[in-house]
Structures are given as C-alpha cells and as structure tokens.
XYZ file of C-alpha atoms in Angstrom:
270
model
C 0.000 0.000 0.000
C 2.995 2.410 0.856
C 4.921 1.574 -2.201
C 2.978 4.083 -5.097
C 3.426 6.682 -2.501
C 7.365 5.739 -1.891
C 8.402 5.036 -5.099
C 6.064 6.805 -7.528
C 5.774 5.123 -10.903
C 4.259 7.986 -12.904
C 7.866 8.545 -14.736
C 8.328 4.762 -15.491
C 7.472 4.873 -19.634
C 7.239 0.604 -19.541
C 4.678 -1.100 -17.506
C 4.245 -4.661 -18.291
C 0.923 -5.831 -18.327
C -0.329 -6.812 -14.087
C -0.533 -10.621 -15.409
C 3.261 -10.652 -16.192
C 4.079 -8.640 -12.998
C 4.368 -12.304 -10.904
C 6.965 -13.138 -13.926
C 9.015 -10.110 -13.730
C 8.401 -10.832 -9.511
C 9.979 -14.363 -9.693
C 12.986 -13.476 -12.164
C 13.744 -10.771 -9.769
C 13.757 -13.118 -7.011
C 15.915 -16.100 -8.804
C 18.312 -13.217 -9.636
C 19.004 -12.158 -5.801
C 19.231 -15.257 -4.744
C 22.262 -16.810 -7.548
C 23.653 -12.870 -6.833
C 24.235 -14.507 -2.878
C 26.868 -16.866 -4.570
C 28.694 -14.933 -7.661
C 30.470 -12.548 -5.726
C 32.341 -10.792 -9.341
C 28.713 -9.926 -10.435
C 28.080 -6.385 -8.819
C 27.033 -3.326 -11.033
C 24.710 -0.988 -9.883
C 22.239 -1.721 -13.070
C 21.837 -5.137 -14.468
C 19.545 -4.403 -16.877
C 16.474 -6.652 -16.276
C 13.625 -4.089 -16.764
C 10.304 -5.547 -16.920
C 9.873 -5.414 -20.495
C 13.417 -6.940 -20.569
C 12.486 -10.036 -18.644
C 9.043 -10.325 -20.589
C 10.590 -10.162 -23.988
C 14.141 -12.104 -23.182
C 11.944 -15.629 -22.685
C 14.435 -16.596 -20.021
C 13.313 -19.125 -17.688
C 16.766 -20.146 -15.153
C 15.937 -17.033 -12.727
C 12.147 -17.860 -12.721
C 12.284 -21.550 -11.883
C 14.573 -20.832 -9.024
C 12.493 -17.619 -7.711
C 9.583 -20.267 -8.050
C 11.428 -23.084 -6.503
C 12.418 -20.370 -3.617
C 8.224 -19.419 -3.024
C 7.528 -23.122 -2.426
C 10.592 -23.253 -0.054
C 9.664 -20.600 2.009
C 6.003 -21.830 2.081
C 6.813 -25.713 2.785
C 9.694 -25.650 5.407
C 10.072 -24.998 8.944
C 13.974 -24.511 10.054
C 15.632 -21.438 11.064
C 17.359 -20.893 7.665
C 13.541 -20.885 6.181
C 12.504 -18.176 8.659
C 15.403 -16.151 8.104
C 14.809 -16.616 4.751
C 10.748 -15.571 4.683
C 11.977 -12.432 6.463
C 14.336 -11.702 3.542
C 11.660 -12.206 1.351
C 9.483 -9.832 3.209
C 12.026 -7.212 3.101
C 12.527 -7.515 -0.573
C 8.877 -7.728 -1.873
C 8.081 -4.321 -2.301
C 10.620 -4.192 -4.878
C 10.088 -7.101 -6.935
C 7.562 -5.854 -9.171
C 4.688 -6.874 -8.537
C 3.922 -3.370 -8.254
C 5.610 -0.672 -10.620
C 7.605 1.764 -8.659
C 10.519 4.189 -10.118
C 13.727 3.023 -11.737
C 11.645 0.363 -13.083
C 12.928 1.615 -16.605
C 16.857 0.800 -15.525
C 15.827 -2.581 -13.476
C 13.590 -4.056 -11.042
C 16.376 -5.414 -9.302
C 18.950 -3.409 -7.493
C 21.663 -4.724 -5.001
C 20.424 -1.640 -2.591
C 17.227 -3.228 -3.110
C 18.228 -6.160 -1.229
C 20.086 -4.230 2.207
C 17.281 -5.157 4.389
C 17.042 -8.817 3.619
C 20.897 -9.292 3.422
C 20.683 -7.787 7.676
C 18.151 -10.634 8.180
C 20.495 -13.053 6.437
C 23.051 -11.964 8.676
C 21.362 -12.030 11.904
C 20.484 -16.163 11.058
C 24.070 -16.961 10.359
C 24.801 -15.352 13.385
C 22.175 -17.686 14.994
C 23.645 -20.396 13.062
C 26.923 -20.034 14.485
C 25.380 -19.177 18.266
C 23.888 -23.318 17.854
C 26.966 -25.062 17.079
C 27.260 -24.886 13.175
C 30.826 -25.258 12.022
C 32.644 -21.419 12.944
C 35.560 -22.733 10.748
C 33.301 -22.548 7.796
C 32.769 -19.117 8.617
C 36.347 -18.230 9.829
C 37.567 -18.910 6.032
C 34.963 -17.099 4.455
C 34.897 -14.335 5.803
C 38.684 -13.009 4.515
C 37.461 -14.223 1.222
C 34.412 -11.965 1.282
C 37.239 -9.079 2.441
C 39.173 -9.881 -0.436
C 36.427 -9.795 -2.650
C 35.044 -5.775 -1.614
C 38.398 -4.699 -1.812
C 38.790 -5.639 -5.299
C 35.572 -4.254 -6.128
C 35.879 -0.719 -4.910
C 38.169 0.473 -7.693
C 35.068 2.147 -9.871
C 33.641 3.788 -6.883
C 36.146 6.286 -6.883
C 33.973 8.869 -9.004
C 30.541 8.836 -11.095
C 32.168 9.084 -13.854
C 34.674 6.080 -13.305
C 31.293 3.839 -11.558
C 29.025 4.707 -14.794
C 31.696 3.458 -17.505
C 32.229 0.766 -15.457
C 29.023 -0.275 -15.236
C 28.502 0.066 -19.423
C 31.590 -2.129 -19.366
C 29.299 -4.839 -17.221
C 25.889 -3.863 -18.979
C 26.753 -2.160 -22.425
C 22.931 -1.045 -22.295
C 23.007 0.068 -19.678
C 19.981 3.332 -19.369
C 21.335 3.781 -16.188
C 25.173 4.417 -16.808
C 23.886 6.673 -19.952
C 21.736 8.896 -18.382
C 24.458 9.217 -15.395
C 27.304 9.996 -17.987
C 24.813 12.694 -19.389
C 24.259 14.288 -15.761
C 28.150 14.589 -15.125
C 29.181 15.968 -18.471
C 26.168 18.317 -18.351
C 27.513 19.267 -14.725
C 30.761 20.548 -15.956
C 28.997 22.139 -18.504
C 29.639 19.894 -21.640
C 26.519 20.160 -22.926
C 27.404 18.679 -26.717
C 28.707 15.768 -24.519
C 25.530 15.635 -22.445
C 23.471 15.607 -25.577
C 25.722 12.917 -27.179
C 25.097 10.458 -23.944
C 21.440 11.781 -23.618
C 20.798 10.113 -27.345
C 22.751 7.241 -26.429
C 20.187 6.780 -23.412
C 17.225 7.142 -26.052
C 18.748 4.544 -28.523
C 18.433 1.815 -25.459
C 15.316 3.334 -24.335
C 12.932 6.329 -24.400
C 12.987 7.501 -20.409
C 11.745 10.435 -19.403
C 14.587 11.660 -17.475
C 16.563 11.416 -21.124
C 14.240 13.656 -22.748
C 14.091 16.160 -19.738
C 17.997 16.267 -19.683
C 17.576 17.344 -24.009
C 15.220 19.475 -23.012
C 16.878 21.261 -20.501
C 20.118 21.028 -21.823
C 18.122 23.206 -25.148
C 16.652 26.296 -22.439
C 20.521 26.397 -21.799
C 21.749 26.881 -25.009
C 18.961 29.600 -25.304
C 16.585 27.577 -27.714
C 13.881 28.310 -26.352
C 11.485 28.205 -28.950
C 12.689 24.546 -29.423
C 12.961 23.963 -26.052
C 9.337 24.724 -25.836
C 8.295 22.600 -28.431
C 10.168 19.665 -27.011
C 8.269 20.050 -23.518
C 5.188 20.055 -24.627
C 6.018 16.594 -27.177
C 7.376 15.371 -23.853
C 4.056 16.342 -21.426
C 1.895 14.694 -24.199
C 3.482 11.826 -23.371
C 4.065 12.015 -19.572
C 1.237 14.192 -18.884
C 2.337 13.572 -14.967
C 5.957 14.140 -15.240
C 5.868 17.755 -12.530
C 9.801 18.378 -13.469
C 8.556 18.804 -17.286
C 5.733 21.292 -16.815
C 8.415 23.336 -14.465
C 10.696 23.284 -17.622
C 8.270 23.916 -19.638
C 7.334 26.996 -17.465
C 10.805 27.979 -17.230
C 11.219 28.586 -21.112
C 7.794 30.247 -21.577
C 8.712 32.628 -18.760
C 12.396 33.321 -20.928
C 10.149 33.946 -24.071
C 8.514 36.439 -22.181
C 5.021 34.126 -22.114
C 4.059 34.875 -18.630
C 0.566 33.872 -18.879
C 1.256 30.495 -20.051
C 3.781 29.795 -17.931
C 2.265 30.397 -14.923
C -0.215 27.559 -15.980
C 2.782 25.311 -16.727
C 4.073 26.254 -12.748
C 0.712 26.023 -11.628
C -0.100 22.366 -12.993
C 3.691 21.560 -11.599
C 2.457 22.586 -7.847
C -1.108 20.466 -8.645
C 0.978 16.984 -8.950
C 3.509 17.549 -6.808
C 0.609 17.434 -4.016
C-alpha cells in the first residue's frame, strides 16, 4: 500500500501488463538469490527491466524464484525463517507493483540491504547453535578480499558509470548518469551525445528532460518549448517537465502560459 506513494511510478514509460508482474516478480527473485553466490557480479544496473524479462523468454531465474516461493512456504527450520523475512524485506521491490527506476531494473543490489541484515542475523544464529565457525572463519577473509577488489570504480561517477557500461553495455542507467556529469561541468554537446545514447536503449523520461533542458541552456527556447510540450503529451504527470516547460515560456517572455505550466507543476507535486 505504501509503495505508489514511496516510489512513484508515474515517470516509469514501460509497464508490463499486471498478469506478467508475478513473472518479472519471480525473475527478480531467482536473480538475488544466484547474486548470494557470484560474488564478481556487482554493477549498480543489471539491466532486467520488466519489459526486458518479458521479452528475453528466459526461464533459469524464474524456476529458481519459483522453486524459492515453495521453499519458504513448505519448510520450517531457522534458515527458512530467516529466509521468509528476507523475502518480506525484498517484496516491495520485486515488481509486482511498478515503482521508479523500473525503466533501468527491477532489481537493485540496494534493493536487497534489508534482507541481506536478516540473512546476517540467522548466520549469526547459526553459528550461536553449534554450526561449524571454521566454515565461517575462512569465508569471511574471502568476502574481504572480494570488496576490496571491487571498490576500484567507486572512486567517481564518472569512473562507476563506464564501469558499469563495461558490465551492462545497455546500460539506461550508466547513460543517463554519464549525461548528468558531463552536463555538470557544462559539456553540454557531450551531455546531448550520452542523452541520445540513453534514447537509442530506451525512451525515459529523465533522457528527454535532460535534451530538453540542456536546449533552455543553449537559449533555444522556442525549441525547447516545443520539445516540452512533445514530452508532457506523453508524460502528462511528469511535474519536473511542466516546471521546464514553465521555465522557457517565462524566458520567451510568455508569462501567462507559464504560470499555468508552474501552476499544474504545484497540482501533482501534491
């Protein structure tokens, strides 16, 4: 019930069909659980939209999210409880109801921070009844090992975005980021360049704002208009749009209509 409010999915251009949504739901949930065992497989966007996962036909990460359900509904140990509370933690964001960034990925290893503290808290149990602590012992300097060789394309956005096109070449995500930081240090040609790049993967309406915004700054205005309102016919609810739009009207010296523009900006950002 919180979820629309949380994670609004007004800006989300690709919303499978709600008879797919348990699909998209159990791919999601396959894919967390083979990410607990490939530990060279984080990236910040791995691609698997919903219309991805419809269209792709791939089965692997559904038969195990499946296989998972009937786990967590059929046993009774502590690793199944531990496990249901994961689940729990993770369910908002499996799909089953559209919420933002649904147009990079339904899955997200932020996504999963909350479960991953509940699967810590039953290995700590696990240990606390006896199970092996050698087991443990040697794992834990491998995990170590592992984060430290991992942190290299954290060091900037820049350096974590092309990274992340290395992992997932299309990757809306890393795109639209690259756009933001060349747009920050004011290359707009660049911004445009990665902005189109973002629109060749998929049309997002954060790509299209970014154009758009990028054009009031190059003093297009006129065209910056026009692009706005192309943009609010399609997102009618998109609030940052009609305050761009408002923006540029206001530079052209239309102060009537962009007042309306602000005003409809205020009325769905209520």
């Amino acid at each position: 019930l919180l979820m629309p409010r949380l994670q609004p999915a007004e800006e989300v251009l690709h919303i499978v069909e709600p008879w797919r949504r348990g699909q998209v739901a159990l791919d999601a949930l396959g894919f967390y659980l083979q990410q607990l065992f490939r530990l060279d497989s984080v990236s910040i966007d791995y691609g698997r939209n919903p219309e991805w996962v419809v269209a792709s036909g791939q089965v692997l990460y559904l038969v195990m999210g499946a296989a998972a359900v009937v786990f967590l509904l059929l046993a009774r140990s502590l690793v199944a409880r531990g496990a249901l509370c994961a689940f729990v933690a993770v369910a908002p964001n499996l799909g089953l109801i559209p919420f933002s960034s649904q147009d990079h990925a339904t899955v997200a290893d932020r996504y999963a921070y909350l479960s991953c503290l509940f699967l810590i808290v039953t290995t700590a149990l696990l240990i606390g009844r006896g199970v092996s602590r050698t087991i443990f012992a040697l794992l834990i300097p491998i995990f170590a090992v592992v984060t430290f060789l991992q942190l290299d394309p954290w060091r900037d956005s820049q350096t974590l975005m092309e990274a992340t096109l290395k992992r997932n070449p299309r990757s809306l995500l890393a795109t639209t980021n690259l756009a933001y930081v060349a747009e920050a240090r004011g290359l707009d040609e660049e911004a445009l360049q990665w902005y189109r790049e973002s629109l060749k993967i998929q049309p997002s309406a954060a790509a299209l704002n970014g154009i758009g915004a990028i054009l009031i700054h190059q003093g297009k205005l006129a065209e910056a208009v026009s692009w706005y309102r192309d943009l609010i016919a399609i997102r009618p609810r998109f609030a940052e749009a009609h305050h761009n739009l408002g923006v540029a009207l206001k530079a052209l010296g239309q102060t009537e209509e962009a007042q309306a523009a602000f005003a409809r900006e205020a009325e769905l950002k209520r």
